[in-house]
Amino acid sequence: MASVVNERPDTQTTDDRYVFRFGGGCTDGEAGNKNLLGGKGANLAEMASIGLPVPPGFTISTAMCARYYEEGEHFPDSLRAEVAAGIAHIEGLTGHRFGDPADPLLVSVRSGARVSMPGMMDTVLNLGLNDETVEGLARAADDERFAWDSYRRFIQMYADVVLELDHGAFEEALEVAKEDRGLTLDTELSPADLKELVAEYQRLVRDQWGKPFPQDVHDQLWGAVGAVFGSWQSDRARVYRRLHDIPADWGTAVNVQAMVFGNMGDTSATGVAFTRDPAKGAHAYYGEFLINAQGEDVVAGIRTPQYLTRAAREEAGAKASSMEEAMPQVYGELASVFDRLETHYRDMQDIEFTVEKTKLWMLQTRSGKRTAKAALKIAVDMANEGLISREEAIGRIDPASLDQLLHPTLDPKAPRDVLTKGLPASPGAACGVVVFNADTAEKRAAAGEAVILVRTETSPEDIHGMHAARGILTARGGMTSHAAVVARGMGRPCVSGAGSLSIDMKERVARCGAGASWREVKEGDLLTIDGATGEVMIGEVPTVLPELSGDFRTLMAWADASRRLKVRANAETPADCRVARDFGAEGVGLCRTEHMFFDAARITAVRQMILANDEAGRRAALDKLLPEQRADFVGILEVMAGLPVTIRLLDPPLHEFLPHEEAEFAEVAKATGLDVEALRRRAAELHEFNPMLGHRGCRLGVTYPEIYEMQARAIFEAAIDVAERGEAPVPEVMIPLVATRREVELMKALIDRTAQAVFAERGRGVDYLVGTMIELPRAALKAGEIAETAEFFSFGTNDLTQTTLGVSRDDAARFLGAYVEQGIYSKDPFVSLDIDGVGELVELAAERGRTARPGIKLGICGEHGGDPASIAFCERIGLDYVSASPYRVPIARLAAAQAAMRKPAM
Ligand code: ADP
Ligand code: MG
Ligand code: MG
């Protein structure tokens, strides 16, 4: 057999070669080369090369996809000879001949891009059947039912995928055929029934397509190959690529492979499996199979699949026997293949297999998608098992996915009005309004609503709606259904297979139960789903903070040991600080002080301060605020004792605090003794046309030094209070929105003066630093001068992005989408730092700052502090810390470790 494999059409050199064969224990080389063969083809070849049972076949490389489109959707002539050699290779190994009326070879035609795109590309099975070969197949297999079942499947798939006819009509014909005969299962149709169904299908093809179903097996093959390449540019494939940043020029490969049959009776089956539990991560085989079935029957949710292992069946309380019980010998072989694959790929595998008359065949393997919880457990377990190193374990976790774990789950004590229960397909809780189709989900989500997408079952056309939804609920489908797999990949909570639901798309209502327990849910009703238990509840169920697992702590400890960057939090209340500290924050990088001013009890004093006509009036108001601010800082410095806390002096434009309503003006008037009219005039004076560039930041401190003086006093008095209780406060006072050295000199002098005054009054001091935000391009350029006074820099990359790009964050929504779509910016620059432009300013300022003041402390606050790509940049330019919102602290810790290891996230 090996000679067949090594023979090459001699007109071909490796370079212009597009077909690569596998099977019979050999390959044409390039096994495992995903760029060339696509993920599926590369892994089929790799499985074949390590001696696993893979039906023989060949892969037309991704390079051909590019060429196909370059040449106006045509194939070069040379491909025909290569494909013919590929078919001959399969014929040689199987002993069946393609198109042979006596004993035909059937093949599947399967797509496969570099990265798995679940359901994006369509597969055609049983290709090679026609009115003649079906008879031959029946005789050769001595099984008429099987042959005709295969033929009707083939026509149905080919009509759908290749001819793009309306598949509803074919499904209906099948339903009618069963109904007419009083049957419920496809498998109960007799050979005669199936022949009639095939005739009906052929009529449907002729009616819809205008031509008879193609009888020439080579036409069938080229039609299918063209359809696979064609589907690369389908709408659903494009949507998926856009959502997952997959370049359009990668292309897909086509795999043509000998069919093996899971529909040859009760010793045949088809199944899908994971080598570990993809939802929770347990080291146990996990999967489903169906006896006497083919291909997508398992994932399509048409029949309810059976469990793979006995333990899983017992846990679920299911009756139908597991594969372990029904086919113990094949199950044993399968289990040993699982172990080999894990050892070979050193990762959890997602596997498709078929059993043909007790013979096991492997049809696919790939690294399995998993929830964040499972990813952590699997990475930690595999490192402990010695399969991978700790560094690899750290590199295996996508930092952004930790979000799933840090988010709330349903409050176990809250009452639940349980409507029904399905399978716990993807963990997490979600609440939202019910919608019944993907477009509505997208529309209502864009309008700011939380939506739950409810479908009978999902298909690739629903991807955009699943993405827009907070959670997904389906009436059909198992743990490996499309909905379940995609939801886990996206981190969306999902309950699948809630069988008691019946969904009426026309009326837009889901009905459940019967008789007295009958209930319905209409579009727009509130629903809560719990993807961890499978429960579906009417209305909203309150949520609680999650309990972090031991695996989480273990992996984070490993990450902490390999990172250099410190991670701080942006927090401004003792409660936030506590969350941040629990999540491992090593200080507060940004404590904003303005939110404290909005407190209902204080806002009148704040307004009194702003609207005062003179310094005396302002000081009177500030005197009321001082004890309040001091108390704020005592709380924060206490929680963060021993760790640095960077407190930013008042930053926003004053007009944000102005009263709006009559009652608010009246209240300020009463507090100040001024009349409402005078207050209104003063408020009008404070109006700004462009507040983002207006009277804000240190400009407030320059014009009204008493404001910053009060805040500095509050900070130092608080620090001494805390120090007197034996704690170790570490305040860092930060001046916002500076552009020039002189601003910093003036403000630092004011702060130092205030500190000295407080220290003298209290008879003791505390250590502190005074530094600045770098958030204006001028400050970045003059960082050298500024660093002569400033003791630290914190890059305020939100404002620095706004001012460098000249883009207002609040107005960017109108055009930024188009900018990202057209590649002007590769990502939203407010989410992921514009490393090229804004990053250059940051890098330059860091350098100039360090030159002027060696060892100056450098950090970043702002949204970018929690973004893995931006964190990698901060690591590269050697900043000391990043600061992120409390819930993103673990993400930043992990991203910082990965950046230090120079391993990009998966
Ligand atoms: P997808 O990428 O959507 O998973 P596949 O190409 O893996 O599509 O095909 C879907 C299913 O079709 C497989 O899981 C398998 O059950 C079946 N299938 C594909 N090729 C063969 C084959 N050569 N013999 C038997 N079944 C096959
Ligand atoms: Mg599929
Ligand atoms: Mg597959």
PDB file of N, CA and C in Angstrom, residues 785-820:
ATOM      1  N   GLU A 785      11.136  67.098  31.626  1.00  0.00           N
ATOM      2  CA  GLU A 785      11.022  68.253  32.529  1.00  0.00           C
ATOM      3  C   GLU A 785      10.089  67.947  33.701  1.00  0.00           C
ATOM      4  N   ILE A 786       8.969  67.323  33.357  1.00  0.00           N
ATOM      5  CA  ILE A 786       7.950  67.064  34.381  1.00  0.00           C
ATOM      6  C   ILE A 786       8.506  66.122  35.457  1.00  0.00           C
ATOM      7  N   ALA A 787       9.329  65.156  35.008  1.00  0.00           N
ATOM      8  CA  ALA A 787       9.869  64.174  35.955  1.00  0.00           C
ATOM      9  C   ALA A 787      10.853  64.801  36.941  1.00  0.00           C
ATOM     10  N   GLU A 788      11.335  65.991  36.635  1.00  0.00           N
ATOM     11  CA  GLU A 788      12.206  66.637  37.618  1.00  0.00           C
ATOM     12  C   GLU A 788      11.431  66.940  38.888  1.00  0.00           C
ATOM     13  N   THR A 789      10.134  67.166  38.759  1.00  0.00           N
ATOM     14  CA  THR A 789       9.288  67.433  39.926  1.00  0.00           C
ATOM     15  C   THR A 789       8.448  66.213  40.312  1.00  0.00           C
ATOM     16  N   ALA A 790       7.853  65.591  39.303  1.00  0.00           N
ATOM     17  CA  ALA A 790       6.940  64.478  39.596  1.00  0.00           C
ATOM     18  C   ALA A 790       7.717  63.244  40.028  1.00  0.00           C
ATOM     19  N   GLU A 791       7.206  62.560  41.057  1.00  0.00           N
ATOM     20  CA  GLU A 791       7.902  61.369  41.559  1.00  0.00           C
ATOM     21  C   GLU A 791       7.367  60.076  40.927  1.00  0.00           C
ATOM     22  N   PHE A 792       6.263  60.165  40.255  1.00  0.00           N
ATOM     23  CA  PHE A 792       5.781  59.018  39.477  1.00  0.00           C
ATOM     24  C   PHE A 792       4.925  59.528  38.333  1.00  0.00           C
ATOM     25  N   PHE A 793       4.782  58.663  37.317  1.00  0.00           N
ATOM     26  CA  PHE A 793       3.857  58.918  36.203  1.00  0.00           C
ATOM     27  C   PHE A 793       2.816  57.810  36.189  1.00  0.00           C
ATOM     28  N   SER A 794       1.590  58.233  35.940  1.00  0.00           N
ATOM     29  CA  SER A 794       0.584  57.221  35.639  1.00  0.00           C
ATOM     30  C   SER A 794      -0.006  57.609  34.293  1.00  0.00           C
ATOM     31  N   PHE A 795       0.123  56.701  33.316  1.00  0.00           N
ATOM     32  CA  PHE A 795      -0.377  57.032  31.987  1.00  0.00           C
ATOM     33  C   PHE A 795      -1.895  56.865  31.970  1.00  0.00           C
ATOM     34  N   GLY A 796      -2.558  58.000  31.799  1.00  0.00           N
ATOM     35  CA  GLY A 796      -4.020  57.969  31.709  1.00  0.00           C
ATOM     36  C   GLY A 796      -4.363  57.768  30.253  1.00  0.00           C
ATOM     37  N   THR A 797      -4.393  56.502  29.840  1.00  0.00           N
ATOM     38  CA  THR A 797      -4.459  56.240  28.398  1.00  0.00           C
ATOM     39  C   THR A 797      -5.844  56.505  27.802  1.00  0.00           C
ATOM     40  N   ASN A 798      -6.881  56.674  28.644  1.00  0.00           N
ATOM     41  CA  ASN A 798      -8.182  57.048  28.062  1.00  0.00           C
ATOM     42  C   ASN A 798      -8.088  58.440  27.463  1.00  0.00           C
ATOM     43  N   ASP A 799      -7.677  59.403  28.316  1.00  0.00           N
ATOM     44  CA  ASP A 799      -7.561  60.769  27.803  1.00  0.00           C
ATOM     45  C   ASP A 799      -6.421  60.896  26.808  1.00  0.00           C
ATOM     46  N   LEU A 800      -5.346  60.176  27.034  1.00  0.00           N
ATOM     47  CA  LEU A 800      -4.222  60.273  26.096  1.00  0.00           C
ATOM     48  C   LEU A 800      -4.649  59.784  24.704  1.00  0.00           C
ATOM     49  N   THR A 801      -5.510  58.777  24.671  1.00  0.00           N
ATOM     50  CA  THR A 801      -6.023  58.313  23.378  1.00  0.00           C
ATOM     51  C   THR A 801      -6.926  59.380  22.748  1.00  0.00           C
ATOM     52  N   GLN A 802      -7.808  59.930  23.566  1.00  0.00           N
ATOM     53  CA  GLN A 802      -8.700  60.978  23.036  1.00  0.00           C
ATOM     54  C   GLN A 802      -7.902  62.141  22.470  1.00  0.00           C
ATOM     55  N   THR A 803      -6.893  62.584  23.240  1.00  0.00           N
ATOM     56  CA  THR A 803      -6.198  63.802  22.838  1.00  0.00           C
ATOM     57  C   THR A 803      -5.165  63.535  21.744  1.00  0.00           C
ATOM     58  N   THR A 804      -4.641  62.336  21.688  1.00  0.00           N
ATOM     59  CA  THR A 804      -3.667  62.046  20.630  1.00  0.00           C
ATOM     60  C   THR A 804      -4.369  61.805  19.298  1.00  0.00           C
ATOM     61  N   LEU A 805      -5.480  61.068  19.359  1.00  0.00           N
ATOM     62  CA  LEU A 805      -6.206  60.800  18.121  1.00  0.00           C
ATOM     63  C   LEU A 805      -7.140  61.944  17.760  1.00  0.00           C
ATOM     64  N   GLY A 806      -7.386  62.853  18.725  1.00  0.00           N
ATOM     65  CA  GLY A 806      -8.373  63.903  18.479  1.00  0.00           C
ATOM     66  C   GLY A 806      -9.758  63.323  18.320  1.00  0.00           C
ATOM     67  N   VAL A 807     -10.027  62.248  19.097  1.00  0.00           N
ATOM     68  CA  VAL A 807     -11.317  61.571  19.006  1.00  0.00           C
ATOM     69  C   VAL A 807     -11.979  61.608  20.375  1.00  0.00           C
ATOM     70  N   SER A 808     -13.203  62.083  20.419  1.00  0.00           N
ATOM     71  CA  SER A 808     -13.930  62.094  21.681  1.00  0.00           C
ATOM     72  C   SER A 808     -14.546  60.725  21.910  1.00  0.00           C
ATOM     73  N   ARG A 809     -14.227  60.171  23.069  1.00  0.00           N
ATOM     74  CA  ARG A 809     -14.698  58.835  23.378  1.00  0.00           C
ATOM     75  C   ARG A 809     -16.217  58.752  23.338  1.00  0.00           C
ATOM     76  N   ASP A 810     -16.853  59.828  23.785  1.00  0.00           N
ATOM     77  CA  ASP A 810     -18.312  59.806  23.874  1.00  0.00           C
ATOM     78  C   ASP A 810     -18.993  59.945  22.526  1.00  0.00           C
ATOM     79  N   ASP A 811     -18.260  60.418  21.528  1.00  0.00           N
ATOM     80  CA  ASP A 811     -18.873  60.618  20.221  1.00  0.00           C
ATOM     81  C   ASP A 811     -18.357  59.622  19.178  1.00  0.00           C
ATOM     82  N   ALA A 812     -17.424  58.773  19.608  1.00  0.00           N
ATOM     83  CA  ALA A 812     -16.724  57.918  18.639  1.00  0.00           C
ATOM     84  C   ALA A 812     -17.606  56.816  18.057  1.00  0.00           C
ATOM     85  N   ALA A 813     -18.668  56.457  18.776  1.00  0.00           N
ATOM     86  CA  ALA A 813     -19.479  55.309  18.351  1.00  0.00           C
ATOM     87  C   ALA A 813     -19.968  55.462  16.917  1.00  0.00           C
ATOM     88  N   ARG A 814     -20.217  56.725  16.512  1.00  0.00           N
ATOM     89  CA  ARG A 814     -20.789  56.943  15.179  1.00  0.00           C
ATOM     90  C   ARG A 814     -19.860  56.509  14.061  1.00  0.00           C
ATOM     91  N   PHE A 815     -18.540  56.607  14.265  1.00  0.00           N
ATOM     92  CA  PHE A 815     -17.652  56.330  13.133  1.00  0.00           C
ATOM     93  C   PHE A 815     -16.591  55.270  13.415  1.00  0.00           C
ATOM     94  N   LEU A 816     -16.391  54.967  14.706  1.00  0.00           N
ATOM     95  CA  LEU A 816     -15.271  54.072  15.018  1.00  0.00           C
ATOM     96  C   LEU A 816     -15.467  52.680  14.422  1.00  0.00           C
ATOM     97  N   GLY A 817     -16.735  52.251  14.378  1.00  0.00           N
ATOM     98  CA  GLY A 817     -17.041  50.938  13.802  1.00  0.00           C
ATOM     99  C   GLY A 817     -16.525  50.864  12.371  1.00  0.00           C
ATOM    100  N   ALA A 818     -16.814  51.884  11.600  1.00  0.00           N
ATOM    101  CA  ALA A 818     -16.373  51.917  10.200  1.00  0.00           C
ATOM    102  C   ALA A 818     -14.849  51.943  10.132  1.00  0.00           C
ATOM    103  N   TYR A 819     -14.234  52.647  11.081  1.00  0.00           N
ATOM    104  CA  TYR A 819     -12.771  52.721  11.099  1.00  0.00           C
ATOM    105  C   TYR A 819     -12.142  51.359  11.346  1.00  0.00           C
ATOM    106  N   VAL A 820     -12.756  50.629  12.266  1.00  0.00           N
ATOM    107  CA  VAL A 820     -12.205  49.308  12.578  1.00  0.00           C
ATOM    108  C   VAL A 820     -12.470  48.360  11.402  1.00  0.00           C
TER     109      VAL A 820
END
